mmCIF file with all atom_site columns, C-alpha atoms in Angstrom:
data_model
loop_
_atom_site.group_PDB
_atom_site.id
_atom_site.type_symbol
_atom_site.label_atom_id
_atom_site.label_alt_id
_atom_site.label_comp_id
_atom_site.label_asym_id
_atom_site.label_entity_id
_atom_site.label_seq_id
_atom_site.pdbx_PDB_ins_code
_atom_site.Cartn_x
_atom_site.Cartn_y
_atom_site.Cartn_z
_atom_site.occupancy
_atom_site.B_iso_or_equiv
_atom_site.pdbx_formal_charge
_atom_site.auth_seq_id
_atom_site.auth_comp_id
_atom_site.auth_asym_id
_atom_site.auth_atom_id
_atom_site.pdbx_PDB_model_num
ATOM 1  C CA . UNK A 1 1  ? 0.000   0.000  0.000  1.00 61.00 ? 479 UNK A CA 1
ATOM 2  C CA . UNK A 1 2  ? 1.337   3.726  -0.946 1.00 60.00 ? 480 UNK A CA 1
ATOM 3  C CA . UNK A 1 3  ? 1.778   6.312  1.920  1.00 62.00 ? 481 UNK A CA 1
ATOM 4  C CA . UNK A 1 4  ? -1.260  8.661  1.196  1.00 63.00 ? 482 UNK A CA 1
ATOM 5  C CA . UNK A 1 5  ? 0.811   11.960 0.477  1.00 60.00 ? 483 UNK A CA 1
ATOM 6  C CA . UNK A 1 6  ? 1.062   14.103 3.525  1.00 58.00 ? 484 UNK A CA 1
ATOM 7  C CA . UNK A 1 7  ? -0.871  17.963 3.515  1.00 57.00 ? 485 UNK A CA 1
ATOM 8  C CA . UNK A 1 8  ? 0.627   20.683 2.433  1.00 60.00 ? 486 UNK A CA 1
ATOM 9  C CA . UNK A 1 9  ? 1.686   22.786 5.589  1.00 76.00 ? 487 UNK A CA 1
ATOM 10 C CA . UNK A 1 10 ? -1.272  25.612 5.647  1.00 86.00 ? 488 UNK A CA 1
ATOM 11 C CA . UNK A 1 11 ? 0.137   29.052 5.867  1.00 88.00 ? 489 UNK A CA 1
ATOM 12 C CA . UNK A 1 12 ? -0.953  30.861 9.382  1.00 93.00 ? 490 UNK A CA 1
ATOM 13 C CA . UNK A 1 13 ? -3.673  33.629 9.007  1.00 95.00 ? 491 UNK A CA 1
ATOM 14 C CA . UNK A 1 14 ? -3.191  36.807 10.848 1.00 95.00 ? 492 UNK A CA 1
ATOM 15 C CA . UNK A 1 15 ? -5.381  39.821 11.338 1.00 95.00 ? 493 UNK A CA 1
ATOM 16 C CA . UNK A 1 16 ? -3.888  43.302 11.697 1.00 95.00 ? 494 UNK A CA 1
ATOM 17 C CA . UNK A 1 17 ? -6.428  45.744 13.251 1.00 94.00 ? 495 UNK A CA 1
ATOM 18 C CA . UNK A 1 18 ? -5.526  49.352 12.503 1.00 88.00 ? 496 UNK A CA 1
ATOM 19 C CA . UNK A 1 19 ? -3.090  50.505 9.480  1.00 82.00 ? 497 UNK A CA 1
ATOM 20 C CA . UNK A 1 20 ? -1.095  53.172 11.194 1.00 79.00 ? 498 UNK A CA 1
ATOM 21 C CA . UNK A 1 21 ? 2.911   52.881 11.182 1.00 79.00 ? 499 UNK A CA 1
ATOM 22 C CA . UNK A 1 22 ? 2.219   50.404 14.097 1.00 86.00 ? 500 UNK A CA 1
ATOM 23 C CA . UNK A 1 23 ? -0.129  48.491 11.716 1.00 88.00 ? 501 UNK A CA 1
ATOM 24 C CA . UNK A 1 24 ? 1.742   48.303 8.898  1.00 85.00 ? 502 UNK A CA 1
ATOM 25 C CA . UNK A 1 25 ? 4.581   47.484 10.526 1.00 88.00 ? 503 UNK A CA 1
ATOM 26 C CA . UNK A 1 26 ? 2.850   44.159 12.041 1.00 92.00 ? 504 UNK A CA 1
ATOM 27 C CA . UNK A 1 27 ? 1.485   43.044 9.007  1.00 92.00 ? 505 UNK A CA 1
ATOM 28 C CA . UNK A 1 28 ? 4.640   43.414 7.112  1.00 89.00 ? 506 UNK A CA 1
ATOM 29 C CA . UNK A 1 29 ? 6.660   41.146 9.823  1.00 90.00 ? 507 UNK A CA 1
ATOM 30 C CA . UNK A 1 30 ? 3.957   38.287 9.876  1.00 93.00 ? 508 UNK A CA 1
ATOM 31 C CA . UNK A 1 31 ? 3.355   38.313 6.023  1.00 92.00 ? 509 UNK A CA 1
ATOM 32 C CA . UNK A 1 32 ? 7.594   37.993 5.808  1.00 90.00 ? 510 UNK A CA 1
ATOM 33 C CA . UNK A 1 33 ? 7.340   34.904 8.266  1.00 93.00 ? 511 UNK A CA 1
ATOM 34 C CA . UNK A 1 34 ? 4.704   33.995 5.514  1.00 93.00 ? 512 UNK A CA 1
ATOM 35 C CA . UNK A 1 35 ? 1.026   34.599 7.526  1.00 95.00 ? 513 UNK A CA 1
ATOM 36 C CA . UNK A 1 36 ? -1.490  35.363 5.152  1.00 94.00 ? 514 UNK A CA 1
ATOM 37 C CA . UNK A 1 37 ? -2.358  38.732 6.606  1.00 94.00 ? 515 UNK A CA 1
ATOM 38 C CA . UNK A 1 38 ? -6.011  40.444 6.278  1.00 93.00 ? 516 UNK A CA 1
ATOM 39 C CA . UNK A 1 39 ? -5.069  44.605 7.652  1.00 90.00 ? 517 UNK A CA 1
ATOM 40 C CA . UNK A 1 40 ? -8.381  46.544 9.094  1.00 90.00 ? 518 UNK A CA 1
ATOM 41 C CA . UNK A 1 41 ? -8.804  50.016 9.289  1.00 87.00 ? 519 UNK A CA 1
ATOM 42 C CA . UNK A 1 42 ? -11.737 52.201 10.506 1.00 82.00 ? 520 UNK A CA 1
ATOM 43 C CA . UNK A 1 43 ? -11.570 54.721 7.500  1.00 72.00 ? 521 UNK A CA 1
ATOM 44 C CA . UNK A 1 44 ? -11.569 53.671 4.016  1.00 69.00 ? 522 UNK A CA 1
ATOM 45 C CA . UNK A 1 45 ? -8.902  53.525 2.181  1.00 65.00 ? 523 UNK A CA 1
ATOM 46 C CA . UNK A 1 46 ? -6.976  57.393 1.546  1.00 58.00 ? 524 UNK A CA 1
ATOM 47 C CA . UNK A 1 47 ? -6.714  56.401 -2.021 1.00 58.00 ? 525 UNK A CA 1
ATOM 48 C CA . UNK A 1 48 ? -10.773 56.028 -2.466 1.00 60.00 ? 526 UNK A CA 1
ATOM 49 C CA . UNK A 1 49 ? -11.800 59.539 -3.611 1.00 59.00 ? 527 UNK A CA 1
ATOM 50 C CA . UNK A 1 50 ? -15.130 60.455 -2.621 1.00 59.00 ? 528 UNK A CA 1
ATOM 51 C CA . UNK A 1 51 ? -16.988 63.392 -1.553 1.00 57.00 ? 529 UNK A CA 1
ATOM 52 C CA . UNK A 1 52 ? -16.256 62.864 2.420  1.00 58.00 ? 530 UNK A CA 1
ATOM 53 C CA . UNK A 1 53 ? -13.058 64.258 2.897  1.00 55.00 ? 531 UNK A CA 1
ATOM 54 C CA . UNK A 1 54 ? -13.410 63.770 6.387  1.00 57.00 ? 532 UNK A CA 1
ATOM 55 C CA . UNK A 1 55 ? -13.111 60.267 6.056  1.00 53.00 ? 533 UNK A CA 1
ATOM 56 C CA . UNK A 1 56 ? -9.585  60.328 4.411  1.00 53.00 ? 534 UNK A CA 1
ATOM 57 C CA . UNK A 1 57 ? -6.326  60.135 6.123  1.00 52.00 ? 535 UNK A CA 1
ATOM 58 C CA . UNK A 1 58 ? -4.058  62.721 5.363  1.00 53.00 ? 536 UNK A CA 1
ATOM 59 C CA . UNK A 1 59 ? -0.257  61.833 6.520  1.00 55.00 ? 537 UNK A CA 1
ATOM 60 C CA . UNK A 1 60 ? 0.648   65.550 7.506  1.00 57.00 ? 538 UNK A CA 1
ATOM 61 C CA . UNK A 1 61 ? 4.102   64.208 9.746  1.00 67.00 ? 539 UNK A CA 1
ATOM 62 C CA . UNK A 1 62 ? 5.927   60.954 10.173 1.00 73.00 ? 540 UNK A CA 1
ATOM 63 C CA . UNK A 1 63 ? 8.535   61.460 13.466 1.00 80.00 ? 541 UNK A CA 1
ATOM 64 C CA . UNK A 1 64 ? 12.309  59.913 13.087 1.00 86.00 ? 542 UNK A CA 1
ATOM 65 C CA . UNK A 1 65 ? 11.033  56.470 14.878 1.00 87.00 ? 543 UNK A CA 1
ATOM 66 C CA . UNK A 1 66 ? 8.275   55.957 13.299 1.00 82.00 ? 544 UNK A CA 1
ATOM 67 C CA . UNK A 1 67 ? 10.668  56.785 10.468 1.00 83.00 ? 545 UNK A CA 1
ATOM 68 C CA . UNK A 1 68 ? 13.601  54.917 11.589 1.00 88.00 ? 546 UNK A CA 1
ATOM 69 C CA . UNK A 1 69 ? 11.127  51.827 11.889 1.00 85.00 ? 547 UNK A CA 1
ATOM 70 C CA . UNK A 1 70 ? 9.912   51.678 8.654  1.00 83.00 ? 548 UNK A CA 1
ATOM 71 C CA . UNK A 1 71 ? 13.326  52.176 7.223  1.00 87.00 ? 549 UNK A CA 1
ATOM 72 C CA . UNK A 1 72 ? 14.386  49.370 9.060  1.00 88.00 ? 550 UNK A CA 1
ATOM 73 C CA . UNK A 1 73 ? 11.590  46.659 8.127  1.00 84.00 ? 551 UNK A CA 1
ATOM 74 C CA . UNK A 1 74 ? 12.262  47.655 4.449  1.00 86.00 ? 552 UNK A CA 1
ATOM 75 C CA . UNK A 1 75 ? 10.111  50.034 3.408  1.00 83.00 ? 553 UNK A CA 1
ATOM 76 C CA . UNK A 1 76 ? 11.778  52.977 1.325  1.00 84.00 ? 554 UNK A CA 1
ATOM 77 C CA . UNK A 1 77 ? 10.487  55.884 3.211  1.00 82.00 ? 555 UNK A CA 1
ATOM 78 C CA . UNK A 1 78 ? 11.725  58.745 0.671  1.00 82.00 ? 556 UNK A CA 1
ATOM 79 C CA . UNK A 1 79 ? 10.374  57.194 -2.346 1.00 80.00 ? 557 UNK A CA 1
ATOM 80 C CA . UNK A 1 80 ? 7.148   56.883 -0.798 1.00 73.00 ? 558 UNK A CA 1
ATOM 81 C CA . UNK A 1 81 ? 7.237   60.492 0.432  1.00 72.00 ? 559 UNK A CA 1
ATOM 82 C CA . UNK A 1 82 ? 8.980   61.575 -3.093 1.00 73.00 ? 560 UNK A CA 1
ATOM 83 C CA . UNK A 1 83 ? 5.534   59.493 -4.721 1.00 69.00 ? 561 UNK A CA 1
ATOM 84 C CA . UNK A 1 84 ? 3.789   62.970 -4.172 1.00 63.00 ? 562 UNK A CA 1
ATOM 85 C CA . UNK A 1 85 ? -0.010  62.916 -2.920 1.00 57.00 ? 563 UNK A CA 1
ATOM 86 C CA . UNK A 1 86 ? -3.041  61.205 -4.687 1.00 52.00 ? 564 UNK A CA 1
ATOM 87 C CA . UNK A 1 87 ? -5.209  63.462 -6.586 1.00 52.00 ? 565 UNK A CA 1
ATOM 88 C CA . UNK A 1 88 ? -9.368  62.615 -6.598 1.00 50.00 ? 566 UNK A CA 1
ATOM 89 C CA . UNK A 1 89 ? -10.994 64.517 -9.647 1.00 47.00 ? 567 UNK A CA 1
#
């Protein structure tokens, strides 16, 4: 009799509640030890363009740490800020 072929190892899922620098910074680390991440966020997405602009987040400062820790899981901090803002028409 053949071995019956043993499961593929499932990948972990993970759920990130809130997508500040603190959020982001979570889901990045678990999705790089390979969880399947799901990221929620009270407001929509800032790149949605509707009519409530008081339901858009507007990144107005990011301090050195919060800086410093995004440089350091990978992300490239001046190209995003060198990206420029998102324009609704």
């Amino acid at each position: 009799q053949m071995p019956s072929p043993s499961p593929s190892p499932r990948r972990p899922v993970s759920l990130v509640v809130g997508a500040g620098p603190a959020g982001v910074l979570a889901a990045a680390a678990l999705a790089r030890r390979r969880h399947q991440v799901h990221a929620f966020d009270r407001r929509p997405s800032p790149l949605a363009c509707d009519s409530s602009d008081d339901h858009r987040a507007f990144v107005i400062m990011l301090h050195a740490r919060g800086r410093h820790a995004l440089e350091a899981a990978g992300f490239d901090v001046a190209a995003l800020a060198a990206a420029g803002e998102v324009a609704c028409t």
